[in-house]
Amino acid sequence: MDMAIGARPTSNITPKALPVSSRNFHSVKLSSISGRSWLKRQFLGGPLSIKTNSKTLTTPLRSSVKCSVSEATEAATEKKIQLVRRDDIRNIAIVAHVDHGKTTLVDAMLRQSKVFRDNQFVQERIMDSNDLERERGITILSKNTSITYKDTKINIIDTPGHSDFGGEVERILNMVEGVLLVVDSVEGPMPQTRFVLKKALEFGHSVIVVINKIDRPSARPDYVINSTFELFIELNATDEQCDFQVIYASGLKGQAGLSPENLADDLGPLFESVVRCIPGPQIAKDGSLQMLATNIEYDEHKGRIAIGRLHAGMLHKGMDVRICTSEDQCRFGRVSELFVYEKFFRVPTELVEAGDICAVCGIDDIQIGETIADKTAGKPLPSIKVEEPTVRMAFSINISPFVGREGKYVTSRNLRDRLYRELERNLAMKVEDGETSDTFIVSGRGTLHITILIENMRREGYEFMVGPPKVINKRVDDKLLEPFEIAIVEVPEEYVGPVVELLGRRRGHMIDMQGTGSEGTTFMKYKIPTRGLLGLRNSILTVTRGTAVLNTIFDEYGPWAGDISTRDLGSLVAFEDGTSTTYALASSQDRGQMFIGPGVDVYKGQIIGIHQRPGDLSLNVCKKKAATNVRSNKEQTVVLDSPMEYSLDDCIEYIQEDELVEVTPSSIRMCKNHKTTKKLR
């Protein structure tokens, strides 16, 4: 019997009075959402209304997985006769909040697709190939791979989960027709989940929701699906997009299923859902060549490599093409080599048809957002747009007495060339010339976004200084506006009080607060100025003894929230140049916490510790014990406290307006900015 269900989240109206075809409803076929009981419990005030009148039916149900997104796209194809769909290819992006298991899930998909030999050693999180990604345990750059499932090629793009790298996700969505939205079975939708889902829905992509880590003891799949559905409604998703397929999975074990209690032995249900629910690429096979350069890689032998999806036509090796920008400014080039992605590698090919993702070599000056088009009749595709940056930092040449000791590139010309070269690949970043010729203003999505650039530069041999992060304000109708962010803090119950007090001092407003499961964890949701987040991570870890988890994402620009004090204590500053001694440090450590131990070279103005009171204090840590022969008493044993070890992220969070971080390949130091100090006086 054919059935359709009409549902509205309003208890005042009886379901029988609701027309099934209403636009405000979210039609859900029984076969398309495996955990359908949640919808009845959450959004229906009474029993389900099942219509059997053939006039109100849209599509008959089938026993297999069938997504209404696919039906909608097929209907659109009939209207555009010149466009056809390729059924042998699926292009998908895996998107999620940080640490929800995207890269681990891709690992399992690659292993079960026989990408690697049975006896081949494969390290964990193989898609995180960058050294920095492995050290920090996060994905920074998006990466391509592909698998084959039942004669269907599935191009997979692994994306970053941290909000600071949202620009990577935004441009990658140009290459795909659908996304796997991975959500943690305990945490549910988090700030970055909302961001990536919003972008995917704006592109009109179909979505498969993967409830990952379903094997966790405190998993709560019903709550997670409810929250995800509510998120779809909040983001104004269409009826077809709300009719999403739900897959329950354990990426670590490589299992998936249509219900949390009945997981298959492999990821077969996930692969099947991708093939059935994600539409193939819609292409103009006989049209003029069009390919949007979505990503850029560099190879020492092949030069610049442009990566993107072929929207129309065919691309041949050795083909003459036109490279167009959005302003209709065109130049000509030739494709020297052509690659497609097969399994975990780039494979050379002679021909690429529309709909597939490929890599193009031979165009040395191509930029992200440019279109590779037909030489005679080529037209540019719409360029890639990303959201504006919210935080900026000042980069300058190293002016400390230790300049040139460790770095290879120390001049302003080296610094300028490297920063502007970063813009070629990092669309969400901006670089401007500063007040002086040796100062540059770098703007990004967040502190971590710029910190990753700093870390990469120091590993490449650059030596420079950076100032404290500052928010980018706007002035509209003579009103000063500043960026606000949504912060979600996950903290044990016993530390809720100190966290609430800390966020309150930083002008944060609590939006929501709830406890979760048997783990004794409390989730708190705040709206807080971006200024209040600067330096917050260390403070919140201190008051919670390292147990808090902080996630943030940009929300909107709002009225200036007022003054915020981010640091109460001053700094301990070196009094003179020299080498620190045990004798001097023994008396200095009574003044506060030290950053250095004995035998360390320091210079005048270097920050060597945290003062235990407000205001800065100059100390002589190079003083030596007088070597006279009049002392006959025994030498006293001096016990020094272990110095605090600050990472690059910690130093950038610590410094204030009149302080700088000195970055070299081997060392990270902090010092007073003499130029700013003179201005303040």
XYZ file of C-alpha atoms in Angstrom:
681
model
C 0.000 0.000 0.000
C 1.337 3.436 -0.910
C 1.712 5.758 2.069
C 2.903 9.285 2.829
C 3.258 10.979 6.187
C 2.571 14.620 6.990
C 4.177 16.054 10.110
C 4.329 19.496 11.708
C 6.092 20.260 15.027
C 2.953 21.916 16.474
C 0.809 20.280 19.108
C -2.228 22.602 18.740
C -3.232 21.225 15.324
C -4.370 17.663 14.952
C -2.434 15.695 12.364
C -5.616 14.656 10.548
C -6.294 18.258 9.579
C -2.903 18.714 7.975
C -2.566 18.402 4.177
C 0.286 16.158 3.149
C 1.443 18.401 0.339
C 1.921 21.497 2.527
C 5.240 23.274 1.980
C 5.767 23.817 5.699
C 5.710 20.093 6.316
C 8.642 17.758 6.110
C 7.513 14.638 4.289
C 9.349 11.585 5.530
C 8.912 8.188 3.875
C 9.098 5.252 6.221
C 11.840 3.555 4.239
C 14.191 6.521 3.946
C 14.955 7.161 7.630
C 15.859 4.099 9.575
C 15.276 5.704 12.981
C 11.821 7.037 12.039
C 10.350 6.668 15.524
C 12.253 9.761 16.695
C 10.248 11.984 14.367
C 6.956 10.714 15.783
C 8.075 11.237 19.387
C 9.681 14.621 18.856
C 7.530 16.469 16.367
C 4.067 14.909 16.462
C 1.654 15.789 19.238
C -0.542 12.759 18.505
C -0.782 9.664 16.328
C 0.597 9.571 12.768
C -1.821 10.496 9.989
C -1.423 8.082 7.062
C -3.046 9.146 3.806
C -4.057 6.541 1.262
C -5.752 8.866 -1.176
C -3.895 8.624 -4.461
C -4.401 12.328 -5.146
C -2.155 13.322 -2.275
C 0.638 10.833 -2.932
C 3.907 11.859 -4.508
C 6.050 8.743 -4.873
C 5.328 5.141 -3.915
C 7.540 3.588 -1.251
C 10.052 0.918 -2.018
C 11.668 -1.540 0.284
C 15.188 -0.374 -0.612
C 16.797 2.948 0.335
C 15.367 5.697 -1.870
C 16.042 9.406 -1.222
C 13.697 12.156 -2.342
C 16.727 14.358 -3.047
C 17.565 12.069 -5.938
C 13.974 12.314 -7.199
C 14.043 16.097 -7.115
C 17.285 16.285 -9.040
C 15.988 13.827 -11.632
C 12.933 16.019 -12.174
C 15.176 19.039 -12.671
C 17.185 17.109 -15.259
C 14.113 16.564 -17.424
C 13.615 20.314 -17.738
C 17.215 20.885 -18.856
C 17.471 18.496 -21.773
C 21.028 19.563 -22.574
C 22.235 18.363 -19.153
C 22.742 14.687 -18.381
C 23.742 12.750 -15.267
C 26.655 10.372 -15.012
C 25.642 7.295 -13.066
C 29.149 5.832 -12.873
C 30.595 8.584 -10.632
C 29.742 10.048 -7.223
C 31.561 13.107 -5.852
C 31.207 13.490 -2.063
C 32.814 15.555 0.700
C 33.028 14.309 4.267
C 32.255 17.226 6.587
C 31.927 17.416 10.364
C 33.005 19.189 13.511
C 36.570 18.653 14.702
C 37.227 15.229 16.315
C 33.954 13.678 15.162
C 35.820 11.018 13.183
C 35.937 12.084 9.513
C 39.503 10.984 8.762
C 39.124 7.730 10.702
C 35.980 6.950 8.701
C 37.845 7.599 5.439
C 40.574 5.201 6.630
C 37.983 2.451 7.065
C 36.429 3.191 3.655
C 39.835 2.935 1.975
C 40.730 -0.314 3.731
C 37.446 -2.019 2.881
C 37.707 -0.925 -0.754
C 40.979 -2.875 -1.070
C 43.000 0.265 -1.748
C 45.913 -1.280 0.186
C 47.374 -4.776 0.070
C 46.437 -7.171 2.855
C 50.038 -7.286 4.071
C 50.681 -3.553 3.612
C 51.392 -1.451 6.703
C 49.042 1.533 6.827
C 49.374 4.173 9.529
C 46.364 5.682 11.255
C 44.680 8.766 9.745
C 46.500 8.228 6.474
C 44.751 11.244 4.901
C 46.498 13.526 7.410
C 49.777 13.406 5.513
C 51.120 16.758 6.711
C 53.592 16.640 9.653
C 51.741 19.463 11.390
C 48.437 17.629 10.996
C 49.850 14.497 12.605
C 51.384 16.420 15.517
C 48.198 18.334 16.315
C 45.791 15.515 15.459
C 43.630 17.731 13.226
C 42.998 18.043 9.491
C 44.240 21.355 8.099
C 44.175 20.858 4.312
C 41.488 19.095 2.293
C 42.621 15.982 0.398
C 41.277 13.917 -2.496
C 41.047 10.167 -2.894
C 38.721 7.733 -4.635
C 37.341 4.213 -4.250
C 35.322 1.903 -6.482
C 32.120 0.257 -5.283
C 30.136 -1.997 -7.633
C 31.436 -0.331 -10.827
C 30.768 3.142 -9.390
C 33.730 5.447 -8.810
C 33.334 7.460 -5.591
C 35.554 10.542 -5.343
C 36.010 11.356 -1.638
C 37.274 14.678 -0.260
C 38.342 14.776 3.399
C 37.861 18.275 4.819
C 39.067 20.116 7.958
C 36.765 20.162 10.967
C 38.103 23.241 12.761
C 36.193 26.473 12.236
C 39.368 28.430 11.471
C 39.791 26.388 8.281
C 36.207 26.840 7.098
C 37.515 28.440 3.904
C 38.844 25.030 2.819
C 35.360 23.546 3.227
C 33.625 26.392 1.383
C 35.627 26.045 -1.813
C 35.667 22.233 -1.753
C 31.847 22.150 -1.865
C 32.097 23.447 -5.463
C 33.507 20.058 -6.499
C 30.839 17.723 -5.105
C 27.134 16.882 -5.401
C 26.613 15.553 -1.892
C 28.120 15.396 1.586
C 28.444 12.883 4.382
C 27.653 14.859 7.531
C 29.447 13.008 10.333
C 28.026 13.666 13.808
C 29.327 12.299 17.114
C 26.823 9.949 18.810
C 27.294 11.711 22.173
C 28.024 15.370 21.416
C 25.549 15.784 18.566
C 25.690 18.823 16.238
C 28.439 21.248 17.253
C 29.310 24.770 15.966
C 31.273 23.608 12.916
C 28.544 21.066 12.121
C 26.147 23.980 11.718
C 28.609 25.917 9.535
C 29.392 23.091 7.078
C 25.746 21.999 6.875
C 24.648 25.568 6.157
C 27.121 25.815 3.270
C 26.128 22.405 1.878
C 22.423 23.313 1.944
C 23.138 26.646 0.217
C 24.786 24.723 -2.630
C 21.707 22.484 -2.817
C 23.700 19.348 -2.036
C 22.044 16.173 -0.809
C 23.113 15.093 2.685
C 23.630 11.692 4.304
C 23.833 11.948 8.103
C 26.342 9.507 9.631
C 25.987 9.031 13.394
C 29.586 8.047 14.157
C 31.147 6.488 17.282
C 27.890 4.625 17.922
C 29.842 2.111 20.031
C 30.559 4.687 22.762
C 29.030 3.660 26.128
C 27.119 6.941 26.528
C 25.876 7.117 22.911
C 22.462 8.782 22.542
C 21.438 8.384 18.878
C 17.819 9.529 19.337
C 18.909 12.866 20.803
C 21.532 13.353 18.068
C 19.041 12.703 15.251
C 16.492 15.033 16.863
C 19.099 17.795 17.175
C 20.300 17.264 13.604
C 16.751 17.432 12.248
C 16.132 20.638 14.190
C 19.333 22.042 12.697
C 18.036 21.296 9.183
C 14.812 23.154 10.023
C 16.706 26.156 11.463
C 18.827 26.395 8.309
C 15.701 26.502 6.081
C 16.382 23.192 4.366
C 13.928 22.096 1.673
C 11.524 19.218 2.201
C 13.723 17.003 0.050
C 16.863 17.881 2.028
C 15.090 17.211 5.334
C 14.310 13.715 4.058
C 17.890 12.670 4.781
C 19.223 9.135 5.056
C 20.640 8.198 8.477
C 23.524 5.740 8.816
C 24.883 4.553 12.166
C 28.598 3.778 12.081
C 31.741 3.065 14.025
C 34.616 4.398 11.954
C 37.205 2.805 14.232
C 35.697 -0.685 13.840
C 34.717 -0.166 10.203
C 31.032 -1.023 10.731
C 27.807 0.655 9.606
C 24.088 -0.077 9.647
C 20.580 1.335 9.322
C 19.920 0.970 13.065
C 22.225 1.414 16.068
C 21.481 -2.098 17.390
C 22.083 -3.906 14.103
C 25.393 -2.918 12.514
C 26.768 -4.849 9.558
C 30.246 -6.352 9.652
C 31.504 -3.725 7.188
C 30.614 -0.319 5.725
C 28.368 -1.825 3.019
C 25.226 0.093 4.100
C 27.201 3.359 3.928
C 28.515 2.647 0.417
C 25.025 1.602 -0.698
C 23.532 4.833 0.634
C 26.145 6.939 -1.159
C 25.365 5.287 -4.497
C 21.570 5.526 -4.023
C 21.143 8.889 -2.275
C 23.919 11.047 -3.733
C 23.123 11.998 -7.348
C 25.730 11.682 -10.049
C 27.288 14.852 -11.491
C 25.036 16.836 -13.821
C 27.067 17.671 -16.906
C 26.876 19.143 -20.397
C 28.798 16.399 -22.171
C 28.679 18.060 -25.581
C 29.176 21.584 -24.248
C 32.286 23.745 -24.252
C 35.083 22.826 -21.842
C 34.702 24.287 -18.330
C 36.702 23.393 -15.218
C 36.936 25.486 -12.044
C 40.324 25.355 -10.273
C 39.234 24.616 -6.704
C 42.569 23.623 -5.201
C 46.259 24.134 -5.986
C 49.168 21.804 -5.243
C 52.848 22.163 -6.066
C 55.273 19.506 -7.287
C 59.028 20.042 -7.696
C 59.019 18.382 -11.106
C 55.566 19.196 -12.493
C 55.143 22.696 -11.029
C 51.680 23.998 -10.148
C 48.877 21.451 -10.282
C 45.270 22.674 -10.537
C 42.605 20.384 -9.042
C 38.909 20.650 -9.776
C 35.807 19.030 -11.225
C 35.190 19.116 -14.967
C 31.784 20.795 -15.371
C 31.366 20.444 -19.139
C 33.075 19.052 -22.223
C 36.192 16.888 -22.364
C 39.805 17.595 -21.445
C 42.681 16.012 -23.385
C 46.369 15.794 -22.581
C 48.261 18.379 -24.696
C 45.090 20.398 -25.295
C 45.255 24.180 -25.823
C 42.916 25.942 -23.391
C 41.835 29.388 -22.263
C 42.273 30.419 -18.609
C 39.556 32.874 -17.565
C 38.936 34.930 -14.449
C 35.542 36.149 -13.273
C 36.248 39.551 -14.848
C 36.426 37.976 -18.323
C 40.174 38.511 -18.433
C 41.551 35.550 -20.350
C 44.926 34.138 -21.329
C 45.964 30.966 -23.109
C 47.809 27.863 -21.973
C 48.380 24.184 -22.690
C 47.697 21.095 -20.596
C 50.996 19.204 -20.391
C 49.825 16.381 -18.112
C 46.479 15.122 -16.899
C 45.698 13.009 -13.827
C 42.649 11.430 -12.213
C 42.354 10.046 -8.685
C 42.270 6.274 -8.393
C 42.345 4.786 -4.922
C 45.003 6.657 -2.969
C 47.090 7.919 -5.885
C 47.088 10.280 -8.863
C 47.070 8.255 -12.086
C 48.033 9.786 -15.473
C 45.371 9.696 -18.164
C 44.884 10.910 -21.728
C 41.234 11.989 -21.446
C 38.876 13.201 -18.709
C 35.120 13.434 -19.233
C 32.833 15.953 -17.573
C 31.797 15.095 -14.024
C 35.093 13.623 -12.838
C 37.645 15.272 -10.542
C 41.061 15.677 -12.143
C 44.456 17.346 -11.726
C 45.926 19.507 -14.511
C 49.615 20.351 -15.038
C 51.299 22.815 -17.397
C 49.611 26.100 -16.450
C 52.221 27.701 -14.216
C 50.300 30.849 -13.253
C 46.843 29.408 -12.586
C 45.099 30.564 -9.398
C 42.266 29.143 -7.308
C 38.918 30.356 -8.662
C 40.039 30.619 -12.302
C 38.325 28.616 -15.050
C 40.070 26.345 -17.557
C 37.832 26.747 -20.613
C 37.632 25.927 -24.304
C 40.128 27.882 -26.396
C 37.503 29.334 -28.763
C 34.131 29.342 -26.981
C 35.138 29.161 -23.313
C 33.288 31.136 -20.654
C 34.294 31.565 -16.995
C 32.400 29.873 -14.184
C 31.352 31.885 -11.088
C 34.387 32.448 -8.876
C 34.721 30.994 -5.376
C 33.580 33.254 -2.535
C 34.515 32.706 1.105
C 33.562 34.532 4.276
C 35.580 37.490 5.503
C 38.348 37.121 8.143
C 37.689 38.249 11.733
C 41.181 38.401 13.346
C 44.407 40.113 12.260
C 48.035 40.027 13.417
C 51.080 42.130 12.547
C 54.147 40.369 11.095
C 57.501 42.169 11.096
C 61.191 41.423 10.709
C 63.116 40.219 13.746
C 64.697 43.176 15.616
C 66.055 41.274 18.624
C 69.823 41.081 19.342
C 69.679 37.379 18.360
C 68.549 38.079 14.792
C 70.117 35.812 12.155
C 71.424 33.207 14.614
C 68.977 30.466 13.659
C 66.931 31.590 10.652
C 67.709 31.391 6.955
C 65.237 34.024 5.695
C 65.344 37.200 7.808
C 64.786 40.188 5.486
C 61.517 42.019 4.838
C 61.659 40.977 1.175
C 61.761 37.291 2.163
C 58.882 37.826 4.567
C 56.785 39.724 2.035
C 57.268 37.146 -0.732
C 56.316 34.267 1.557
C 53.171 35.956 2.913
C 51.849 36.931 -0.501
C 52.631 33.443 -1.813
C 50.341 32.061 0.901
C 47.411 33.952 -0.640
C 47.607 31.816 -3.781
C 46.282 28.795 -1.889
C 44.687 30.194 1.261
C 41.613 32.059 0.060
C 40.308 32.870 3.554
C 43.479 34.837 4.420
C 44.364 38.423 3.532
C 47.730 40.225 3.610
C 48.214 44.006 3.615
C 51.249 46.263 3.930
C 51.635 47.782 7.402
C 52.597 51.244 8.606
C 56.286 50.638 7.849
C 58.019 48.854 4.990
C 58.990 45.913 7.200
C 55.520 45.315 8.726
C 52.641 43.317 7.230
C 49.075 42.832 8.472
C 47.805 39.248 8.099
C 44.055 38.627 8.534
C 42.458 35.208 9.034
C 39.421 33.309 10.309
C 40.876 32.915 13.795
C 44.045 32.737 15.859
C 44.673 29.087 14.931
C 44.342 29.898 11.225
C 47.240 32.378 11.445
C 49.217 30.246 13.940
C 49.376 27.366 11.440
C 50.910 29.767 8.895
C 53.475 30.932 11.488
C 54.392 27.331 12.352
C 54.835 26.399 8.683
C 57.025 29.453 8.068
C 59.359 28.756 11.016
C 59.794 25.181 9.785
C 60.765 26.556 6.381
C 63.580 28.611 7.947
C 61.936 32.016 8.404
C 62.737 34.301 11.323
C 60.317 37.110 12.223
C 58.168 38.688 14.930
C 54.391 38.745 15.379
C 52.183 41.009 17.452
C 49.088 40.132 19.507
C 45.898 39.086 17.681
C 43.275 41.812 17.237
C 39.685 41.551 16.087
C 38.532 43.240 12.886
C 35.758 45.697 13.752
C 33.252 47.334 11.424
C 31.522 50.695 11.555
C 27.946 50.793 10.218
C 25.792 53.935 10.495
C 28.358 55.462 12.895
C 28.001 52.443 15.204
C 31.022 50.338 16.104
C 30.380 46.623 15.507
C 32.610 43.738 16.563
C 32.525 40.014 15.712
C 30.672 37.667 18.061
C 31.151 33.915 18.216
C 29.187 30.976 19.527
C 31.248 29.094 22.122
C 30.328 25.627 23.374
C 32.149 24.515 26.517
C 32.129 20.859 27.581
C 33.150 20.660 31.241
C 32.696 18.334 34.260
C 29.914 19.408 36.629
C 32.234 20.383 39.499
C 33.917 23.090 37.378
C 30.764 24.731 36.009
C 30.918 27.618 38.522
C 34.474 28.818 37.719
C 33.798 28.559 33.956
C 30.586 30.606 34.211
C 32.451 33.270 36.213
C 35.334 33.348 33.722
C 33.093 33.698 30.656
C 30.959 36.303 32.423
C 34.030 38.527 32.963
C 34.702 38.290 29.230
C 31.230 39.602 28.294
C 29.811 36.173 27.430
C 26.021 35.580 27.502
C 24.781 32.064 28.241
C 22.322 30.749 25.661
C 21.891 27.143 26.755
C 23.083 24.693 29.402
C 22.444 20.959 29.652
C 23.912 17.807 31.193
C 24.688 14.651 29.226
C 24.425 10.991 30.124
C 26.342 9.178 32.810
C 29.683 10.870 32.158
C 28.813 13.830 34.411
C 29.565 16.354 31.674
C 27.800 19.678 31.215
C 27.460 21.488 27.871
C 27.250 25.279 28.031
C 26.521 27.434 25.013
C 27.605 31.094 25.035
C 27.534 34.061 22.702
C 30.754 35.938 23.338
C 32.791 38.681 21.605
C 35.818 37.397 19.693
C 37.925 39.699 21.897
C 36.805 37.685 24.902
C 38.089 34.473 23.321
C 41.643 35.786 22.926
C 43.693 34.127 25.643
C 40.661 32.204 26.952
C 41.955 28.685 26.229
C 44.754 28.761 28.805
C 42.537 30.386 31.447
C 39.722 27.896 31.014
C 42.121 24.932 31.150
C 43.611 26.343 34.358
C 40.297 26.714 36.201
C 39.096 23.250 35.088
C 42.444 21.495 35.646
C 42.751 20.638 31.977
C 39.371 18.924 31.622
C 37.411 21.516 29.587
C 36.805 21.306 25.823
C 36.158 24.633 24.055
C 34.652 24.929 20.548
C 33.879 28.222 18.830
C 32.570 29.474 15.504
C 31.826 32.929 14.100
C 28.199 34.023 14.509
C 27.674 37.666 13.514
C 28.774 41.275 13.967
C 27.109 43.004 16.904
C 27.394 46.232 18.932
C 30.621 46.836 20.855
C 30.358 44.910 24.134
C 32.624 47.155 26.221
C 36.101 46.826 27.680
C 37.420 43.341 28.441
C 40.384 42.540 30.682
C 42.058 39.415 29.348
C 45.131 39.310 31.636
C 45.461 40.393 35.260
C 49.164 39.717 35.852
C 52.233 41.468 34.454
C 55.437 40.062 32.984
C 58.940 39.484 34.316
C 61.415 41.172 31.962
C 65.160 40.583 31.589
C 67.238 43.495 32.914
C 70.338 42.964 30.715
C 71.915 40.767 28.040
C 73.701 37.611 29.150
C 73.252 34.005 30.226
C 70.900 33.057 33.036
C 72.464 31.592 36.197
C 71.172 29.320 38.944
C 72.204 31.882 41.566
C 70.072 34.641 40.002
C 67.082 32.412 39.238
C 66.924 31.203 42.852
C 65.885 34.655 44.026
C 63.955 35.546 40.856
C 61.530 32.642 41.071
C 60.017 34.140 44.213
C 58.660 36.942 42.009
C 56.543 34.672 39.800
C 56.626 31.739 37.391
C 59.688 31.538 35.132
C 59.830 30.645 31.428
C 63.584 29.889 31.398
C 66.067 27.712 33.257
C 69.799 28.227 33.954
C 72.263 28.500 31.067
C 69.852 30.206 28.656
C 70.923 33.238 26.607
C 68.629 36.226 27.190
C 68.590 39.853 26.064
C 67.336 43.078 27.579
C 63.573 43.370 27.184
C 62.943 39.628 26.814
C 59.962 38.266 28.770
C 61.309 35.584 31.096
C 58.285 34.863 33.294
C 54.857 35.818 34.657
C 54.794 38.354 37.489
C 52.666 37.381 40.471
C 51.173 40.890 40.592
C 49.823 43.358 38.008
C 52.472 45.404 36.199
C 55.847 44.435 34.748
C 59.013 43.860 36.785
C 62.609 43.924 35.520
C 64.905 41.196 36.889
C 68.585 40.469 36.558
C 68.712 36.724 35.859
C 72.361 36.873 34.708
C 73.864 37.879 38.077
C 76.705 35.608 39.213
C 77.763 34.744 42.732
C 80.816 36.679 43.871
C 83.884 34.401 43.647
C 85.813 35.512 46.748
C 87.824 33.403 49.156
C 86.454 34.897 52.360
C 83.507 32.466 52.516
C 84.353 29.315 54.403
C 80.790 28.049 54.839
C 79.530 25.140 52.764
C 77.762 25.828 49.458
C 74.002 25.650 49.826
C 72.044 23.389 47.459
C 69.680 25.472 45.338
C 66.432 23.855 44.153
C 64.843 25.586 41.165
C 61.239 25.215 40.080
C 60.697 23.687 36.650
C 60.234 26.475 34.088
C 56.898 26.786 32.277
C 57.035 25.571 28.681
C 54.897 27.704 26.399
C 54.053 26.565 22.865
C 53.583 28.954 19.953
C 49.809 29.005 20.543
C 50.332 29.737 24.240
C 52.719 32.620 23.534
C 50.337 34.246 21.047
C 47.512 33.975 23.585
C 49.695 35.407 26.376
C 51.094 38.584 24.809
C 49.363 41.951 25.081
C 49.453 45.221 23.157
C 53.050 46.174 24.073
C 54.545 42.685 23.578
C 55.782 40.579 20.644
C 56.539 36.921 19.915
C 59.934 36.247 18.333
C 59.675 33.211 16.028
C 62.772 31.362 14.795
C 63.243 27.801 13.469
C 64.664 26.652 16.833
C 63.189 28.987 19.461
C 60.063 30.887 20.416
C 60.652 33.892 22.685
C 58.540 36.790 23.900
C 59.771 40.350 24.330
C 58.607 43.875 24.959
C 57.817 46.008 21.916
C 60.000 49.069 22.517
C 58.161 51.119 19.876
C 54.800 50.583 21.561
C 56.261 51.108 25.033
C 57.554 54.539 24.004
C 54.136 55.459 22.583
C 52.393 54.432 25.806
C 54.743 56.611 27.846
